[in-house]
Amino acid sequence: MRVQTDGTGGLRHLISLDGLTREMLMAILDRAESYRRFPGQPAYEGRELAGVTLANLFFEPSTRTRASFDLASRRLGAHVINLDLQSSSRAKGETMLDTIYTLEAMNTDIFVIRDSEPGLPEFLMDHAAPHVSVISAGEAHVSHPTQGLLDVLTIRSHRRRFAGLKVAIVGDIRHSRVARSTARALKTLGTTDLRLVAPQPLLPEEDEFAGALRFTRVEDGITGADVIMMLRIQKERMAQAALLDDQAYFREYGLDARRVKLASPDVLVMHPGPMNRGVEIASDVADGPHSVIREQVNNGVAVRMAVLACIAATLTRHRKPL
Ligand code: NCD
């Protein structure tokens, strides 16, 4: 586990939620709530990132996470560079480091990285100058810390407690960085009843998600659940495509209105996006009264603002004087 704080306990990097205490998570969520504005309200505009330059380095496609980091940093007054690196070959290691050093030479302070292979965020963190921060926007199947935070913020704003909550994660958990980060955050905040529901090949290895119950029948896993989190089948992370075709998957695992009735009467239905309507989730459930899917997106901007503001406050302490 990597230490992501500086000597004074301030958040310096965010590549994983491992090692972040309950108090740290709660402080980020509180701050995110203060930044949150609902659609139709004027967005929060602040200067917390004034003079900060942030580079979004995305080696994988992304719509909401990238737009979210972009908006979050601009709304706090940062300068933002968006680099689309998807098409580049996997010339990483030193070459990637040269890109970072080049941007560092242009006074870039914060690097936001998404990559389909594990390891790059940690590698960059190890090589970053003391006044530079690294944030993961999704690392292979390993972690997606800001998604984990926005998921628990969404749950907290409806439930106010994590202990005693029954949470079912349904779908391609094996390949999901979202499931790993959200499960980590839930555990730190006190949720002990976590159910993993998937066809056998899409359940994680036995030594992962310690303490979670595993189900291969969706009905068994979601009965009585307070939260159902649906995941996309990640064909791009599988050697062979899903074992079931889309129709059969929907029949066996898809969340439709009939299945929602098995859960708690006020169940929250979540999905990190992108959704495949009619594959893992029925359209009327995605848009229905239990769905908090768009709230998750809204919370995503607020959580990223909170993380960036915390990191910017830490970086200020490591800046060189003029
Ligand atoms: C997810 C991701 O990219 O990890 N999406 C997201 O960031 N909101 C989930 C996915 O791709 O299925």
XYZ file of C-alpha atoms and ligand atoms in Angstrom:
334
model
C 0.000 0.000 0.000
C 1.327 3.393 -0.960
C 1.352 6.409 1.290
C -0.559 9.103 -0.521
C -0.268 11.823 2.078
C 2.603 14.203 2.773
C 4.469 14.436 6.078
C 1.672 16.502 7.651
C -1.140 14.094 6.701
C -2.419 16.240 3.822
C -3.654 14.396 0.724
C -0.921 14.583 -1.895
C -1.814 11.883 -4.470
C -4.923 9.804 -5.062
C -4.279 6.561 -6.896
C -6.222 4.246 -4.594
C -8.566 4.443 -1.599
C -6.398 1.969 0.335
C -5.062 3.533 3.490
C -7.461 6.466 3.535
C -9.154 6.563 6.910
C -12.867 6.936 7.571
C -12.198 10.490 8.746
C -10.379 11.366 5.528
C -13.153 9.926 3.397
C -15.824 11.744 5.398
C -13.909 15.035 5.134
C -13.740 14.672 1.339
C -17.466 13.863 1.178
C -18.340 16.863 3.379
C -16.313 19.138 1.188
C -17.892 17.642 -1.942
C -21.348 18.385 -0.507
C -20.369 22.004 -0.068
C -19.421 22.183 -3.756
C -22.400 20.250 -5.048
C -24.949 22.158 -7.099
C -27.933 20.508 -8.667
C -28.859 20.809 -12.332
C -30.555 24.172 -12.808
C -28.592 25.859 -10.001
C -25.563 28.021 -10.817
C -22.381 25.910 -10.587
C -19.946 26.624 -7.722
C -17.152 28.906 -8.891
C -14.096 29.181 -6.659
C -10.389 30.040 -6.628
C -9.091 27.032 -4.712
C -7.047 25.986 -7.747
C -6.027 29.470 -8.871
C -2.512 29.290 -10.310
C -2.653 25.488 -10.539
C -2.163 23.706 -13.866
C -3.707 20.284 -14.334
C -3.085 17.859 -17.189
C -5.641 15.196 -18.079
C -3.727 12.259 -19.604
C -6.196 9.681 -20.894
C -4.868 6.527 -22.530
C -8.350 5.032 -22.578
C -11.661 6.370 -23.806
C -13.717 8.255 -21.256
C -16.663 10.585 -21.432
C -17.936 11.309 -17.958
C -14.756 10.954 -15.915
C -12.793 13.173 -18.236
C -15.509 15.812 -18.576
C -15.923 15.670 -14.823
C -12.231 16.296 -14.039
C -12.150 19.026 -16.660
C -15.172 20.863 -15.194
C -14.134 20.265 -11.595
C -10.719 21.819 -12.130
C -11.993 24.786 -14.162
C -14.709 25.540 -11.628
C -12.001 25.929 -9.011
C -9.941 28.207 -11.228
C -7.235 25.848 -12.616
C -5.609 25.891 -16.032
C -6.356 22.599 -17.780
C -4.599 20.713 -20.572
C -6.397 17.726 -22.079
C -4.100 15.286 -23.843
C -5.636 12.460 -25.790
C -3.036 9.729 -25.788
C -5.179 6.776 -26.796
C -3.700 6.391 -30.211
C -0.099 6.320 -29.013
C 1.525 2.907 -28.889
C 2.393 1.564 -25.473
C 5.703 3.320 -25.391
C 5.548 3.846 -21.635
C 8.243 3.812 -19.001
C 10.876 6.355 -19.784
C 8.929 7.790 -22.671
C 5.924 8.448 -20.496
C 8.209 9.932 -17.909
C 9.577 12.292 -20.541
C 6.019 13.470 -21.251
C 5.552 14.101 -17.560
C 8.862 15.925 -17.232
C 7.985 18.043 -20.244
C 4.659 19.041 -18.742
C 6.307 19.547 -15.359
C 8.718 21.954 -17.039
C 5.624 23.895 -18.112
C 4.627 24.147 -14.428
C 1.993 21.429 -14.509
C 1.136 20.606 -10.897
C -1.476 17.841 -11.099
C -1.552 14.857 -13.465
C -4.841 13.006 -13.894
C -4.195 9.621 -15.507
C -6.406 6.920 -16.993
C -4.761 3.800 -18.360
C -5.829 0.309 -19.382
C -2.693 -1.313 -17.937
C -1.876 -1.441 -14.225
C 1.109 0.385 -12.762
C 1.438 3.780 -14.430
C -0.045 5.957 -11.639
C 2.276 4.426 -9.050
C 5.275 4.664 -11.352
C 4.608 8.350 -11.945
C 3.979 8.966 -8.277
C 7.419 7.494 -7.528
C 9.055 9.823 -10.029
C 7.063 12.996 -9.433
C 8.751 16.112 -8.092
C 7.731 17.088 -4.506
C 5.388 19.822 -5.732
C 3.579 17.510 -8.205
C 0.542 15.261 -7.645
C -0.828 12.206 -9.431
C -4.509 11.293 -9.471
C -5.833 8.095 -11.010
C -8.925 8.462 -13.175
C -9.113 4.684 -13.630
C -6.263 2.159 -13.602
C -6.926 -1.073 -15.522
C -9.165 -3.306 -13.369
C -7.312 -2.153 -10.245
C -8.784 1.089 -8.987
C -10.915 4.119 -9.744
C -10.760 6.100 -6.511
C -12.898 9.110 -7.446
C -15.647 6.763 -8.666
C -15.555 4.976 -5.311
C -15.910 8.354 -3.574
C -18.791 9.521 -5.733
C -20.597 6.244 -5.161
C -20.375 6.541 -1.383
C -21.334 10.220 -1.554
C -24.468 9.227 -3.476
C -25.315 6.552 -0.930
C -24.588 8.861 2.013
C -26.859 11.584 0.725
C -29.781 9.129 0.750
C -28.962 6.890 3.685
C -26.807 8.786 6.196
C -25.309 5.566 7.553
C -23.125 2.834 6.112
C -23.263 0.291 8.926
C -26.029 -2.242 8.429
C -26.481 -1.367 4.763
C -26.935 -4.263 2.330
C -25.156 -3.518 -0.937
C -25.296 -5.782 -4.009
C -22.863 -5.287 -6.876
C -24.103 -7.085 -9.975
C -22.206 -7.747 -13.186
C -18.650 -7.979 -14.386
C -16.951 -7.591 -11.023
C -13.838 -9.480 -12.076
C -12.807 -6.747 -14.506
C -14.218 -3.794 -12.597
C -12.016 -1.132 -11.036
C -15.224 0.606 -9.958
C -16.323 -2.408 -7.890
C -12.899 -2.599 -6.228
C -12.751 1.080 -5.267
C -16.391 1.331 -4.201
C -16.111 -1.840 -2.109
C -12.983 -0.436 -0.462
C -14.746 2.844 0.391
C -17.831 1.037 1.721
C -15.719 -1.170 3.933
C -13.787 1.773 5.378
C -17.093 3.516 6.116
C -18.534 0.501 7.922
C -20.610 -1.499 5.428
C -20.135 -5.197 6.130
C -22.970 -6.747 4.063
C -21.591 -6.715 0.538
C -22.934 -9.171 -2.027
C -21.172 -9.869 -5.299
C -23.460 -11.207 -8.013
C -22.200 -12.461 -11.364
C -21.854 -15.499 -13.571
C -19.035 -17.594 -12.092
C -16.367 -16.475 -14.613
C -17.064 -12.817 -13.824
C -16.741 -13.145 -10.058
C -13.362 -11.987 -8.691
C -10.625 -14.285 -7.397
C -11.352 -15.830 -3.999
C -8.729 -13.751 -2.192
C -10.281 -10.453 -3.280
C -13.224 -8.603 -1.622
C -12.620 -10.252 1.753
C -15.834 -10.828 3.670
C -18.211 -10.359 0.715
C -20.846 -12.978 -0.088
C -20.899 -14.373 -3.602
C -23.944 -15.299 -5.682
C -24.440 -16.583 -9.189
C -28.246 -16.167 -9.145
C -29.206 -12.519 -9.244
C -32.441 -13.079 -7.311
C -30.475 -14.501 -4.365
C -28.019 -11.625 -4.282
C -30.394 -8.671 -4.527
C -33.172 -9.832 -2.190
C -33.538 -7.232 0.571
C -30.708 -5.060 -0.797
C -30.637 -1.349 0.095
C -28.378 -0.549 -2.841
C -27.996 -2.359 -6.151
C -25.022 -1.331 -8.199
C -25.096 -2.565 -11.776
C -21.937 -2.930 -13.832
C -21.275 -3.152 -17.527
C -19.786 -6.293 -19.064
C -16.294 -5.083 -19.955
C -15.666 -6.852 -23.205
C -12.511 -4.821 -23.762
C -10.918 -6.412 -20.675
C -11.749 -10.009 -21.568
C -9.736 -12.445 -23.568
C -12.955 -13.945 -24.898
C -16.256 -12.075 -25.105
C -18.894 -12.609 -22.424
C -20.068 -16.159 -22.124
C -23.689 -15.174 -22.572
C -24.983 -13.153 -25.498
C -26.678 -9.837 -24.656
C -30.212 -11.233 -24.645
C -29.333 -14.219 -22.512
C -27.385 -11.977 -20.126
C -30.380 -9.691 -19.707
C -32.598 -12.695 -19.067
C -30.254 -14.145 -16.419
C -28.779 -11.032 -14.772
C -30.446 -7.909 -16.159
C -32.095 -5.588 -13.625
C -35.739 -5.203 -14.623
C -38.710 -3.864 -12.662
C -39.700 -7.358 -11.520
C -36.296 -7.964 -9.940
C -36.164 -4.496 -8.342
C -39.225 -5.553 -6.301
C -37.105 -8.198 -4.546
C -34.915 -5.506 -3.001
C -35.752 -3.122 -0.161
C -38.781 -0.905 -1.040
C -36.567 2.202 -1.132
C -33.588 0.554 -2.878
C -31.138 2.822 -4.680
C -30.251 1.666 -8.189
C -26.788 2.763 -9.275
C -24.605 2.381 -12.361
C -21.224 4.035 -13.018
C -21.891 4.304 -16.756
C -21.627 3.774 -19.588
C -24.874 1.791 -19.459
C -25.949 -0.847 -21.871
C -29.705 -0.504 -21.709
C -31.398 -3.822 -22.265
C -28.224 -5.771 -21.398
C -27.441 -5.231 -17.694
C -30.303 -2.850 -16.949
C -33.787 -2.275 -18.336
C -34.386 1.211 -19.645
C -37.389 1.824 -17.381
C -35.299 0.908 -14.325
C -32.410 3.147 -15.419
C -34.848 6.067 -15.686
C -37.193 4.926 -12.912
C -37.909 6.191 -9.387
C -35.175 4.142 -7.690
C -32.430 5.252 -10.055
C -29.758 7.638 -8.747
C -27.586 7.208 -11.826
C -27.634 10.874 -12.840
C -27.047 11.931 -9.250
C -23.879 9.840 -9.380
C -22.718 11.921 -12.332
C -23.565 15.145 -10.516
C -21.730 13.943 -7.404
C -18.756 12.999 -9.557
C -17.978 16.628 -10.317
C -18.375 17.642 -6.656
C -16.141 14.811 -5.415
C -13.416 15.634 -7.936
C -13.561 19.292 -6.890
C -13.142 18.200 -3.276
C -10.188 15.912 -4.045
C -8.510 18.602 -6.156
C -9.017 21.255 -3.485
C -7.489 19.001 -0.804
C -4.518 18.174 -3.028
C -4.013 21.807 -4.046
C -3.892 22.798 -0.370
C -1.162 20.188 0.211
C 0.800 21.227 -2.876
C 0.847 24.838 -1.749
C 2.972 23.748 1.198
C 5.556 22.186 -1.125
C 5.861 25.059 -3.573
C 9.240 26.749 -3.958
C 9.299 30.429 -3.063
C 9.783 32.918 -5.894
C -16.270 3.020 -15.636
C -14.807 2.923 -15.952
O -14.348 3.422 -16.969
O -14.137 2.385 -15.122
N -16.877 4.162 -16.033
C -16.665 5.324 -15.357
O -15.560 5.741 -15.126
N -17.748 5.993 -14.922
C -16.988 1.758 -15.853
C -16.972 1.130 -17.210
O -16.187 1.454 -18.077
O -17.797 0.235 -17.381
